[in-house]
Amino acid sequence: MRELRRRDLLLVALTFAAGSVDAVALLRLDVFTAVMTGNIVLLGLAVGQGSFGNALRSIIALVAYGVGVVVGARIVGAVVIETHWSRKVTRALAVEWVLQLAFLIGWFITGANPDGVSAAALIALSGVAMGIQAATARALAPGMSTTYVTGTLTGLLSELSALGSVSGDRRRRASIVVALALGAVAGAFALSVVPLIAPAIPLAVVGAVVLVAATRFR
């Protein structure tokens, strides 16, 4: 039971990181790299308005996210759903952390104002990282996505409409929704105050998750 609670807390932390990533990506790169539903909408808008540069960015994000999902699924392998945190999960998140580090380095090089090829490269790095995170979280707990919360929010509100007691599952879902929003707030705030280190927020959070997982889960 303790391991499940720890797992849930780490998934909430990853959701916070994803919210921060998407805030930076949307405000500076004009795409989502974690929430693909929103990115598909942005792609449609770009095509409809004839903004093919933005459309290309959305396509890069979609393809990169898909690659990340495949990579993450391959690293994690056949994980039994709703079980303890395995070493393969930690390994997958470590790969995500490396990609986040590469993103931060690229962000520094461009002076927090990437454009053209540099923007495309950063979108690709972030998209792969978020795809890995999504595939990893899905292997652990399908009902607790760390990169999109539409289904989580729908399920939470549907259950709350019954006016029943607040169960542990509802608390977990609510925590995921709140964490994504708070992550976006943190990312946007950092981008407006100290834009050069804004991507360090998700890097630090994912790094902390990897460290805790490596030392607390066996």
CSV table of C-alpha atoms in Angstrom, one decimal:
chain,number,residue,atom,x,y,z
A,1,MET,CA,0.0,0.0,0.0
A,2,ARG,CA,2.8,2.4,0.8
A,3,GLU,CA,4.4,1.7,-2.6
A,4,LEU,CA,1.2,2.6,-4.3
A,5,ARG,CA,0.9,5.9,-2.5
A,6,ARG,CA,4.5,6.7,-3.4
A,7,ARG,CA,3.9,5.8,-7.0
A,8,ASP,CA,0.9,8.1,-7.1
A,9,LEU,CA,2.9,11.0,-5.6
A,10,LEU,CA,5.6,10.5,-8.2
A,11,LEU,CA,3.0,10.4,-11.0
A,12,VAL,CA,1.5,13.7,-9.7
A,13,ALA,CA,5.1,15.2,-9.7
A,14,LEU,CA,5.5,14.0,-13.4
A,15,THR,CA,2.2,15.7,-14.2
A,16,PHE,CA,3.4,18.9,-12.7
A,17,ALA,CA,6.5,18.7,-14.9
A,18,ALA,CA,4.4,18.1,-18.0
A,19,GLY,CA,2.3,21.1,-17.3
A,20,SER,CA,5.5,23.2,-17.0
A,21,VAL,CA,6.8,21.7,-20.2
A,22,ASP,CA,3.7,22.6,-22.2
A,23,ALA,CA,3.6,26.2,-20.8
A,24,VAL,CA,7.1,26.8,-22.1
A,25,ALA,CA,6.5,25.0,-25.4
A,26,LEU,CA,3.2,26.8,-26.1
A,27,LEU,CA,4.4,30.3,-25.2
A,28,ARG,CA,7.8,30.1,-27.0
A,29,LEU,CA,7.5,27.3,-29.6
A,30,ASP,CA,3.8,27.7,-30.5
A,31,VAL,CA,3.0,24.0,-29.9
A,32,PHE,CA,2.1,21.6,-27.2
A,33,THR,CA,4.6,18.8,-26.7
A,34,ALA,CA,2.8,16.9,-24.0
A,35,VAL,CA,-0.9,17.4,-24.7
A,36,MET,CA,-1.4,16.0,-28.2
A,37,THR,CA,-5.2,16.7,-28.3
A,38,GLY,CA,-4.5,20.4,-28.1
A,39,ASN,CA,-1.6,20.1,-30.6
A,40,ILE,CA,-3.9,18.5,-33.1
A,41,VAL,CA,-6.3,21.4,-32.7
A,42,LEU,CA,-3.3,23.8,-33.3
A,43,LEU,CA,-2.4,21.9,-36.4
A,44,GLY,CA,-5.9,22.2,-37.8
A,45,LEU,CA,-5.9,25.9,-37.0
A,46,ALA,CA,-2.6,26.4,-38.7
A,47,VAL,CA,-3.6,24.6,-41.8
A,48,GLY,CA,-7.0,26.4,-41.9
A,49,GLN,CA,-5.2,29.8,-41.6
A,50,GLY,CA,-2.5,28.9,-44.1
A,51,SER,CA,0.2,29.2,-41.5
A,52,PHE,CA,2.3,26.3,-42.7
A,53,GLY,CA,5.3,27.1,-40.5
A,54,ASN,CA,3.2,26.6,-37.4
A,55,ALA,CA,1.6,23.5,-39.0
A,56,LEU,CA,5.1,22.0,-39.5
A,57,ARG,CA,5.9,22.6,-35.8
A,58,SER,CA,2.8,20.8,-34.8
A,59,ILE,CA,3.6,17.9,-37.1
A,60,ILE,CA,7.1,17.7,-35.7
A,61,ALA,CA,5.6,17.6,-32.1
A,62,LEU,CA,3.2,14.9,-33.1
A,63,VAL,CA,5.8,12.7,-34.8
A,64,ALA,CA,8.3,13.2,-31.9
A,65,TYR,CA,5.6,12.3,-29.3
A,66,GLY,CA,4.8,9.1,-31.2
A,67,VAL,CA,8.5,8.2,-31.4
A,68,GLY,CA,8.7,8.8,-27.6
A,69,VAL,CA,5.7,6.6,-26.9
A,70,VAL,CA,7.3,3.7,-28.9
A,71,VAL,CA,10.6,4.2,-27.2
A,72,GLY,CA,9.1,4.4,-23.8
A,73,ALA,CA,7.0,1.3,-24.4
A,74,ARG,CA,10.0,-0.6,-25.6
A,75,ILE,CA,12.0,0.3,-22.5
A,76,VAL,CA,9.3,-0.5,-20.0
A,77,GLY,CA,8.3,-3.7,-21.8
A,78,ALA,CA,5.5,-5.9,-20.4
A,79,VAL,CA,4.8,-4.3,-17.1
A,80,VAL,CA,1.9,-5.6,-15.1
A,81,ILE,CA,-0.7,-2.8,-14.6
A,82,GLU,CA,-1.1,-1.3,-11.1
A,83,THR,CA,1.9,-3.0,-9.6
A,84,HIS,CA,5.0,-1.6,-8.0
A,85,TRP,CA,7.4,0.7,-9.7
A,86,SER,CA,10.0,-1.4,-11.7
A,87,ARG,CA,13.5,-0.6,-12.6
A,88,LYS,CA,12.5,-0.4,-16.2
A,89,VAL,CA,10.2,2.4,-15.4
A,90,THR,CA,13.0,4.3,-13.7
A,91,ARG,CA,15.2,3.6,-16.7
A,92,ALA,CA,12.7,5.1,-19.0
A,93,LEU,CA,12.3,8.2,-17.0
A,94,ALA,CA,16.1,8.6,-16.8
A,95,VAL,CA,16.1,8.7,-20.6
A,96,GLU,CA,13.4,11.3,-20.4
A,97,TRP,CA,15.6,13.3,-18.0
A,98,VAL,CA,18.5,13.2,-20.4
A,99,LEU,CA,16.3,14.5,-23.2
A,100,GLN,CA,15.0,17.3,-20.9
A,101,LEU,CA,18.7,18.1,-20.1
A,102,ALA,CA,19.5,18.3,-23.9
A,103,PHE,CA,16.4,20.6,-24.3
A,104,LEU,CA,17.7,22.9,-21.5
A,105,ILE,CA,21.2,23.1,-23.1
A,106,GLY,CA,19.6,23.9,-26.5
A,107,TRP,CA,17.5,26.5,-24.8
A,108,PHE,CA,20.6,28.1,-23.3
A,109,ILE,CA,22.4,28.1,-26.6
A,110,THR,CA,19.5,29.9,-28.3
A,111,GLY,CA,19.2,32.4,-25.5
A,112,ALA,CA,15.6,31.3,-24.7
A,113,ASN,CA,14.5,32.5,-28.1
A,114,PRO,CA,14.7,29.5,-30.5
A,115,ASP,CA,13.6,29.8,-34.0
A,116,GLY,CA,13.7,27.9,-37.3
A,117,VAL,CA,15.8,24.8,-37.1
A,118,SER,CA,16.7,25.3,-33.4
A,119,ALA,CA,13.0,25.5,-32.5
A,120,ALA,CA,12.2,22.4,-34.5
A,121,ALA,CA,15.0,20.5,-32.8
A,122,LEU,CA,13.8,21.6,-29.3
A,123,ILE,CA,10.2,20.6,-30.2
A,124,ALA,CA,11.5,17.2,-31.3
A,125,LEU,CA,13.5,16.7,-28.1
A,126,SER,CA,10.5,17.8,-25.9
A,127,GLY,CA,8.0,15.7,-27.8
A,128,VAL,CA,10.1,12.5,-27.5
A,129,ALA,CA,10.6,13.1,-23.8
A,130,MET,CA,6.9,13.6,-23.2
A,131,GLY,CA,6.0,10.6,-25.3
A,132,ILE,CA,8.3,8.5,-23.1
A,133,GLN,CA,6.7,9.8,-20.0
A,134,ALA,CA,3.2,9.1,-21.3
A,135,ALA,CA,4.0,5.5,-22.2
A,136,THR,CA,5.7,5.0,-18.9
A,137,ALA,CA,2.8,6.4,-16.8
A,138,ARG,CA,0.3,4.4,-18.8
A,139,ALA,CA,2.2,1.2,-18.0
A,140,LEU,CA,1.9,1.9,-14.3
A,141,ALA,CA,-1.6,3.4,-14.0
A,142,PRO,CA,-3.7,3.8,-17.2
A,143,GLY,CA,-6.2,5.9,-15.2
A,144,MET,CA,-3.6,8.5,-14.2
A,145,SER,CA,-2.1,10.0,-17.3
A,146,THR,CA,0.6,12.6,-16.6
A,147,THR,CA,0.4,14.4,-20.0
A,148,TYR,CA,-3.3,14.9,-20.6
A,149,VAL,CA,-6.2,15.0,-18.2
A,150,THR,CA,-9.4,15.2,-20.3
A,151,GLY,CA,-10.4,11.7,-19.5
A,152,THR,CA,-9.3,12.1,-15.9
A,153,LEU,CA,-11.3,15.3,-15.4
A,154,THR,CA,-14.3,13.7,-17.1
A,155,GLY,CA,-14.2,10.7,-14.8
A,156,LEU,CA,-13.7,12.8,-11.8
A,157,LEU,CA,-16.6,15.1,-12.5
A,158,SER,CA,-18.9,12.2,-13.5
A,159,GLU,CA,-18.2,10.5,-10.2
A,160,LEU,CA,-18.6,13.7,-8.1
A,161,SER,CA,-22.0,14.3,-9.8
A,162,ALA,CA,-23.2,11.3,-7.8
A,163,LEU,CA,-22.5,13.4,-4.6
A,164,GLY,CA,-20.8,10.4,-2.9
A,165,SER,CA,-17.9,10.4,-0.6
A,166,VAL,CA,-14.5,11.5,-1.8
A,167,SER,CA,-12.7,8.2,-2.4
A,168,GLY,CA,-8.9,7.6,-2.8
A,169,ASP,CA,-9.3,7.3,-6.5
A,170,ARG,CA,-11.1,10.6,-6.8
A,171,ARG,CA,-8.3,12.3,-4.8
A,172,ARG,CA,-5.7,10.9,-7.1
A,173,ARG,CA,-7.6,12.2,-10.2
A,174,ALA,CA,-8.1,15.6,-8.6
A,175,SER,CA,-4.4,15.7,-7.7
A,176,ILE,CA,-3.5,15.0,-11.4
A,177,VAL,CA,-5.7,17.8,-12.7
A,178,VAL,CA,-4.4,20.3,-10.1
A,179,ALA,CA,-0.8,19.3,-10.7
A,180,LEU,CA,-1.0,19.9,-14.5
A,181,ALA,CA,-2.5,23.4,-13.9
A,182,LEU,CA,0.1,24.3,-11.2
A,183,GLY,CA,2.9,23.1,-13.5
A,184,ALA,CA,1.6,25.4,-16.2
A,185,VAL,CA,1.5,28.3,-13.8
A,186,ALA,CA,5.0,27.6,-12.7
A,187,GLY,CA,6.3,27.3,-16.2
A,188,ALA,CA,4.6,30.5,-17.4
A,189,PHE,CA,5.7,32.4,-14.4
A,190,ALA,CA,9.3,31.3,-14.8
A,191,LEU,CA,9.2,32.2,-18.5
A,192,SER,CA,8.1,35.7,-17.7
A,193,VAL,CA,10.6,36.3,-14.9
A,194,VAL,CA,13.7,34.2,-15.7
A,195,PRO,CA,13.1,32.7,-19.2
A,196,LEU,CA,16.5,31.3,-19.5
A,197,ILE,CA,16.0,28.8,-16.7
A,198,ALA,CA,12.3,28.0,-17.3
A,199,PRO,CA,12.9,24.5,-18.7
A,200,ALA,CA,14.9,23.7,-15.5
A,201,ILE,CA,11.7,23.3,-13.6
A,202,PRO,CA,10.6,20.0,-15.4
A,203,LEU,CA,14.2,18.9,-15.5
A,204,ALA,CA,14.5,19.2,-11.7
A,205,VAL,CA,11.2,17.5,-11.0
A,206,VAL,CA,11.8,14.6,-13.3
A,207,GLY,CA,15.3,14.3,-11.9
A,208,ALA,CA,13.9,14.1,-8.4
A,209,VAL,CA,11.4,11.5,-9.4
A,210,VAL,CA,14.2,9.4,-10.9
A,211,LEU,CA,16.3,9.8,-7.8
A,212,VAL,CA,13.4,8.8,-5.5
A,213,ALA,CA,12.4,5.9,-7.7
A,214,ALA,CA,16.0,4.6,-7.8
A,215,THR,CA,16.4,4.7,-4.0
A,216,ARG,CA,12.9,3.8,-2.8
A,217,PHE,CA,11.7,1.1,-5.2
A,218,ARG,CA,13.5,-2.2,-5.5
